[in-house]
Coordinates of C-alpha atoms in Angstrom, one line a residue:
X1 CA -23.4 -34.5 -14.4
X2 CA -20.6 -35.2 -11.2
X3 CA -21.7 -37.0 -8.0
X4 CA -21.8 -34.7 -5.4
X5 CA -18.7 -35.6 -2.5
X6 CA -20.5 -34.9 1.3
X7 CA -23.9 -33.6 -0.7
X8 CA -25.3 -32.0 2.6
X9 CA -29.3 -31.3 4.1
X10 CA -29.2 -27.3 5.4
X11 CA -31.0 -25.3 7.2
X12 CA -31.4 -21.9 5.7
X13 CA -33.5 -19.9 8.1
X14 CA -37.5 -20.3 8.6
X15 CA -38.7 -23.0 7.0
X16 CA -35.6 -22.5 4.0
X17 CA -33.8 -25.4 3.8
X18 CA -31.0 -26.4 0.6
X19 CA -28.5 -29.3 -0.1
X20 CA -25.3 -27.9 -0.9
X21 CA -21.8 -30.7 -2.0
X22 CA -19.2 -29.6 0.6
X23 CA -15.9 -30.3 0.6
X24 CA -15.6 -33.4 1.9
X25 CA -15.0 -33.7 5.7
X26 CA -10.8 -33.6 6.9
X27 CA -9.8 -35.8 10.5
X28 CA -8.0 -32.8 12.6
X29 CA -7.2 -35.5 15.7
X30 CA -5.7 -38.9 15.0
X31 CA -8.1 -40.2 17.4
X32 CA -10.6 -38.8 14.9
X33 CA -12.9 -41.7 12.3
X34 CA -14.4 -40.5 9.2
X35 CA -18.1 -41.7 8.9
X36 CA -21.0 -42.3 5.5
X37 CA -24.0 -41.0 7.4
X38 CA -26.6 -44.3 6.9
X39 CA -29.8 -43.1 8.9
X40 CA -30.7 -39.6 10.9
X41 CA -33.5 -39.9 12.6
X42 CA -35.5 -35.9 13.0
X43 CA -35.8 -34.9 16.7
X44 CA -38.1 -32.4 18.1
X45 CA -34.8 -28.8 18.2
X46 CA -33.9 -30.2 14.3
X47 CA -37.5 -29.0 14.0
X48 CA -37.9 -26.0 16.0
X49 CA -34.7 -24.5 14.2
X50 CA -36.9 -25.2 10.7
X51 CA -39.8 -24.0 12.5
X52 CA -38.4 -21.1 14.5
X53 CA -34.8 -20.4 13.1
X54 CA -33.4 -20.7 16.9
X55 CA -34.0 -22.2 20.8
X56 CA -33.4 -20.1 23.5
X57 CA -30.2 -18.4 23.5
X58 CA -29.5 -21.2 19.9
X59 CA -30.3 -18.7 16.9
X60 CA -29.2 -19.8 13.8
X61 CA -27.2 -16.9 12.1
X62 CA -25.8 -18.0 9.1
X63 CA -26.4 -21.8 7.5
X64 CA -25.7 -24.9 9.8
X65 CA -26.4 -28.4 8.4
X66 CA -29.2 -30.2 10.6
X67 CA -29.8 -33.8 11.9
X68 CA -28.4 -35.5 14.4
X69 CA -29.6 -38.7 15.7
X70 CA -27.1 -41.0 13.4
X71 CA -25.3 -44.0 12.8
X72 CA -23.9 -45.3 10.3
X73 CA -19.8 -46.5 8.6
X74 CA -16.3 -46.1 9.5
X75 CA -14.9 -45.3 6.2
X76 CA -11.3 -43.5 7.4
X77 CA -9.2 -43.9 10.1
X78 CA -7.4 -41.9 12.5
X79 CA -3.6 -42.5 12.8
X80 CA -4.1 -43.7 16.9
X81 CA -7.7 -45.3 16.1
X82 CA -7.4 -48.5 18.0
X83 CA -11.0 -49.3 18.7
X84 CA -12.8 -49.3 15.2
X85 CA -11.3 -50.1 11.7
X86 CA -13.1 -49.2 7.9
X87 CA -16.5 -51.6 7.8
X88 CA -17.2 -51.2 11.6
X89 CA -20.8 -49.8 11.9
X90 CA -21.2 -46.9 14.5
X91 CA -24.1 -45.8 16.9
X92 CA -23.0 -41.8 16.7
X93 CA -22.8 -39.7 19.7
X94 CA -23.3 -36.1 18.8
X95 CA -21.8 -34.0 21.5
X96 CA -18.3 -33.4 21.1
X97 CA -16.8 -31.8 24.8
X98 CA -14.2 -30.1 25.6
X99 CA -12.3 -32.3 27.7
X100 CA -10.7 -29.5 29.5
X101 CA -13.3 -27.5 32.0
X102 CA -14.6 -29.1 35.6
X103 CA -17.9 -30.3 34.1
X104 CA -15.5 -32.2 32.2
X105 CA -12.7 -34.0 34.3
X106 CA -16.2 -34.3 37.0
X107 CA -16.8 -36.9 34.4
X108 CA -20.9 -34.7 34.1
X109 CA -19.3 -34.0 30.3
X110 CA -23.0 -33.5 29.5
X111 CA -22.6 -29.9 30.7
X112 CA -19.6 -29.1 29.2
X113 CA -18.8 -25.2 29.2
X114 CA -17.8 -25.7 25.6
X115 CA -19.7 -27.8 23.8
X116 CA -19.5 -28.8 20.2
X117 CA -23.2 -29.9 19.1
X118 CA -24.9 -31.6 16.0
X119 CA -27.2 -29.1 14.6
X120 CA -26.4 -26.7 18.1
X121 CA -25.2 -23.6 16.7
X122 CA -23.3 -22.7 15.0
X123 CA -22.3 -26.8 14.4
X124 CA -22.9 -28.5 11.9
X125 CA -25.0 -31.2 12.3
X126 CA -25.3 -35.0 10.6
X127 CA -27.0 -34.6 7.5
X128 CA -24.4 -35.0 5.6
X129 CA -22.7 -38.5 3.6
X130 CA -19.6 -37.7 6.3
X131 CA -19.2 -36.2 9.1
X132 CA -15.9 -37.2 11.7
X133 CA -16.2 -38.1 15.5
X134 CA -13.3 -39.1 17.9
X135 CA -13.4 -42.4 17.8
X136 CA -14.1 -43.0 21.8
X137 CA -18.1 -40.9 20.3
X138 CA -18.1 -43.7 17.8
X139 CA -20.7 -47.2 19.2
X140 CA -20.7 -50.3 17.8
X141 CA -23.3 -52.4 16.9
X142 CA -23.7 -55.8 17.5
X143 CA -24.9 -57.9 14.5
X144 CA -28.0 -57.5 15.2
X145 CA -27.9 -54.4 15.5
X146 CA -29.3 -52.6 12.3
X147 CA -28.1 -49.1 11.2
X148 CA -31.6 -48.1 11.7
X149 CA -31.6 -49.5 15.1
X150 CA -28.8 -48.1 15.2
X151 CA -30.2 -44.6 14.6
X152 CA -32.7 -44.0 17.6
X153 CA -29.0 -45.1 20.3
X154 CA -30.2 -40.9 21.0
X155 CA -33.5 -40.5 22.0
X156 CA -32.6 -44.1 23.7
X157 CA -29.4 -42.9 25.6
X158 CA -31.6 -39.8 26.6
X159 CA -34.3 -41.9 27.7
X160 CA -31.5 -43.8 30.1
X161 CA -30.2 -40.5 31.0
X162 CA -33.2 -39.9 32.3
X163 CA -33.5 -43.3 34.2
X164 CA -30.4 -43.3 35.5
X165 CA -31.3 -39.8 36.6
X166 CA -34.4 -41.0 38.8
X167 CA -31.9 -43.7 39.9
X168 CA -35.5 -46.5 39.8
X169 CA -34.5 -49.3 40.8
X170 CA -36.7 -53.1 40.5
X171 CA -40.5 -52.8 42.1
X172 CA -40.3 -49.4 41.6
X173 CA -44.3 -47.5 40.6
X174 CA -43.0 -44.7 37.5
X175 CA -45.4 -42.7 36.0
X176 CA -44.3 -41.5 32.8
X177 CA -44.8 -38.4 30.8
X178 CA -45.2 -37.7 27.3
X179 CA -45.8 -40.8 25.0
X180 CA -43.7 -39.3 21.9
X181 CA -40.2 -41.0 21.7
X182 CA -38.3 -39.7 24.5
X183 CA -41.4 -40.6 26.7
X184 CA -41.5 -44.5 25.2
X185 CA -38.0 -45.9 26.2
X186 CA -38.4 -44.1 29.2
X187 CA -40.8 -45.9 29.8
X188 CA -39.2 -49.3 28.3
X189 CA -36.2 -48.3 29.8
X190 CA -37.4 -47.7 33.3
X191 CA -39.7 -51.8 32.2
X192 CA -35.6 -53.2 32.2
X193 CA -35.3 -51.6 35.1
X194 CA -37.3 -53.5 36.6
X195 CA -40.1 -50.8 37.4
X196 CA -43.1 -52.5 38.1
X197 CA -45.2 -50.1 37.5
X198 CA -45.0 -47.7 34.4
X199 CA -48.4 -45.9 33.0
X200 CA -47.8 -43.5 30.7
X201 CA -49.7 -40.0 30.1
X202 CA -50.3 -37.9 27.3
X203 CA -53.3 -36.1 25.8
X204 CA -53.3 -38.2 22.6
X205 CA -54.9 -40.8 21.8
X206 CA -53.1 -42.5 19.1
X207 CA -49.6 -42.3 21.0
X208 CA -51.2 -44.0 24.2
X209 CA -52.4 -46.4 21.5
X210 CA -49.2 -47.3 20.7
X211 CA -48.1 -47.1 24.5
X212 CA -51.0 -49.3 25.3
X213 CA -47.9 -52.7 24.0
X214 CA -45.4 -50.8 24.5
X215 CA -43.3 -51.3 27.5
X216 CA -46.4 -50.1 30.2
X217 CA -48.5 -51.4 32.7
X218 CA -51.3 -48.8 32.4
X219 CA -52.0 -45.6 30.5
X220 CA -54.2 -42.2 31.3
X221 CA -54.9 -39.2 30.0
X222 CA -55.5 -36.4 32.2
X223 CA -58.9 -34.0 31.9
X224 CA -59.3 -30.1 31.7
X225 CA -59.1 -29.9 36.0
X226 CA -56.8 -29.2 38.4
X227 CA -53.2 -31.2 38.3
X228 CA -54.1 -31.8 41.7
X229 CA -57.5 -34.3 39.7
X230 CA -55.9 -35.7 37.8
X231 CA -53.2 -36.8 39.8
X232 CA -56.0 -38.6 42.4
X233 CA -57.4 -40.6 39.6
X234 CA -54.1 -41.4 38.6
X235 CA -53.3 -42.6 41.8
X236 CA -56.5 -44.5 42.4
X237 CA -56.3 -45.9 38.6
X238 CA -53.6 -48.1 38.9
X239 CA -53.1 -48.7 42.5
X240 CA -50.6 -46.5 43.0
X241 CA -51.8 -46.1 47.0
X242 CA -49.8 -42.9 48.7
X243 CA -48.1 -42.0 45.5
X244 CA -45.9 -42.8 42.3
X245 CA -42.2 -43.6 43.7
X246 CA -41.0 -41.8 40.1
X247 CA -42.5 -38.7 38.4
X248 CA -40.4 -37.9 35.0
X249 CA -41.1 -35.7 32.9
X250 CA -41.2 -35.8 28.9
X251 CA -43.2 -32.9 27.6
X252 CA -42.0 -29.6 28.9
X253 CA -45.9 -29.1 29.4
X254 CA -47.1 -26.7 32.8
X255 CA -49.9 -29.0 33.7
X256 CA -47.9 -32.8 33.1
X257 CA -45.6 -30.8 35.9
X258 CA -48.2 -30.2 38.2
X259 CA -49.7 -33.9 37.9
X260 CA -46.2 -35.1 37.9
X261 CA -45.4 -33.3 41.7
X262 CA -48.9 -34.5 43.0
X263 CA -48.7 -37.8 42.0
X264 CA -46.0 -38.4 44.2
X265 CA -45.8 -40.2 47.5
X266 CA -43.6 -38.1 50.2
X267 CA -39.6 -38.9 49.2
X268 CA -40.4 -39.9 45.3
X269 CA -38.6 -38.9 42.8
X270 CA -39.4 -36.6 40.2
X271 CA -37.0 -35.1 36.7
X272 CA -37.5 -33.3 34.4
X273 CA -36.3 -34.3 31.5
X274 CA -38.5 -32.0 28.0
X275 CA -37.9 -29.0 27.5
X276 CA -40.6 -26.2 27.8
X277 CA -41.4 -22.4 28.6
X278 CA -38.1 -21.8 29.7
X279 CA -40.6 -20.2 33.2
X280 CA -43.3 -21.7 34.9
X281 CA -45.7 -21.6 37.5
X282 CA -44.4 -24.5 40.1
X283 CA -45.4 -26.4 42.7
X284 CA -43.7 -25.7 45.5
X285 CA -45.6 -26.3 48.9
X286 CA -46.8 -30.1 47.6
X287 CA -42.6 -30.0 46.8
X288 CA -41.4 -29.0 49.4
X289 CA -43.7 -30.8 52.6
X290 CA -43.4 -33.8 50.3
X291 CA -39.8 -33.4 50.3
X292 CA -39.0 -35.0 47.1
X293 CA -36.1 -35.6 44.9
X294 CA -36.1 -32.6 42.1
X295 CA -33.7 -32.9 39.4
X296 CA -33.5 -32.0 35.8
X297 CA -31.9 -33.9 33.5
X298 CA -29.7 -32.9 30.0
X299 CA -29.0 -34.9 26.1
X300 CA -26.6 -38.2 27.9
X301 CA -23.6 -38.5 29.6
X302 CA -20.6 -41.1 30.6
X303 CA -22.1 -44.4 29.3
X304 CA -24.6 -43.8 28.7
X305 CA -24.8 -44.9 25.1
X306 CA -23.0 -47.9 25.6
X307 CA -26.0 -49.0 27.8
X308 CA -27.4 -47.9 25.6
X309 CA -26.3 -50.5 23.2
X310 CA -26.8 -53.6 25.6
X311 CA -30.6 -53.2 26.0
X312 CA -30.9 -53.3 22.7
X313 CA -28.5 -55.9 21.7
X314 CA -29.9 -57.8 25.1
X315 CA -33.3 -57.8 23.9
X316 CA -34.2 -55.5 26.9
X317 CA -35.6 -52.1 24.7
X318 CA -37.4 -52.8 21.1
X319 CA -36.7 -48.8 19.2
X320 CA -37.8 -50.7 16.4
X321 CA -41.5 -50.6 16.9
X322 CA -41.2 -47.1 16.9
X323 CA -39.3 -46.2 13.6
X324 CA -42.7 -45.3 10.9
X325 CA -40.9 -44.3 8.3
X326 CA -38.1 -44.0 6.2
X327 CA -37.9 -41.4 3.6
X328 CA -34.7 -40.7 0.9
X329 CA -32.3 -37.4 1.6
X330 CA -33.5 -36.3 -1.4
X331 CA -37.0 -36.1 0.2
X332 CA -35.6 -34.8 4.3
X333 CA -37.3 -31.8 4.2
X334 CA -40.7 -34.4 3.3
X335 CA -39.7 -36.1 7.5
X336 CA -40.0 -32.4 9.4
X337 CA -43.1 -32.6 8.2
X338 CA -44.6 -35.3 8.6
X339 CA -43.1 -34.7 12.5
X340 CA -44.2 -31.4 12.2
X341 CA -47.5 -33.0 12.1
X342 CA -47.4 -35.0 15.0
X343 CA -47.0 -38.6 12.3
X344 CA -46.0 -41.5 13.2
X345 CA -43.7 -41.9 16.4
X346 CA -39.4 -41.9 14.3
X347 CA -39.5 -40.7 11.8
X348 CA -36.0 -41.9 9.9
X349 CA -34.0 -39.8 6.7
X350 CA -31.6 -42.7 4.3
X351 CA -28.4 -41.1 3.9
X352 CA -26.1 -41.5 0.8
X353 CA -23.8 -44.9 0.0
X354 CA -20.4 -43.5 -0.8

């Protein structure tokens, strides 16, 4: 039996995945590079497509390669590529903007009207032997960063974007809701930015236990009481005085949104990073009377990946601790089952060597 050229992990439908050998993708632009994907992390959105077949308006109607949290090794470069060479190890930023629409021109390419994002219908993801990207969406990894860590530059870049949206500065107090990978990384980035208090909130004790030893000053488990009561206890137990400077939601859960608004001081900043139901009840009176700054956060933008790599290279953020399992490519579905079951923090799928 011939060795597959470009074995890929394909979502055919809800809970239906297959392996398929596809042609090796060609370099269509002079600035493109071909990457042998070495490690891919599993994100909640990947699992959601596997479970539901859709996320909001994005519906899987044709077979789609899954995965978008990846790192790999350059195997071919286009004629105009100058910053990379064959053999370079890179973190892969998986969204290619059009570079021409108003958001792109304004420097907010993450809001591009024509974004081609990996594993978002109709675009294939990175769970394949090979993947093509423009050279400026590949970030060369320093020697001290492994390819496994490189795969975590994607969720770390999400966290970097959220914390930058919040404008966290030295000495501030930050409350992060949700101790999943992105929430934990928000804690790590906030700490790296100089926050003096970083408190993580979750309803799973095992996640809080992990968080205690990971870039937090305190943890908090809410009770089944009104959000105002949880917010008051959160303030009292953590010496937040009149409230926290910054609240970040990385859970998407409505009770977390409510508690986040109520735990803030007057003039505080709230950033919504987690995606939950499309519509929720919102404590608008508290938001107005406190004159809060409220922002959304979506993926990552200019400088976020570069900063993420720098934070890990300098030792300011440790992503290795989040990697709890690595499975072989042929066992890719096992990774989805583990993530769905809430096992570990971050599961990686190893790629196929050249």
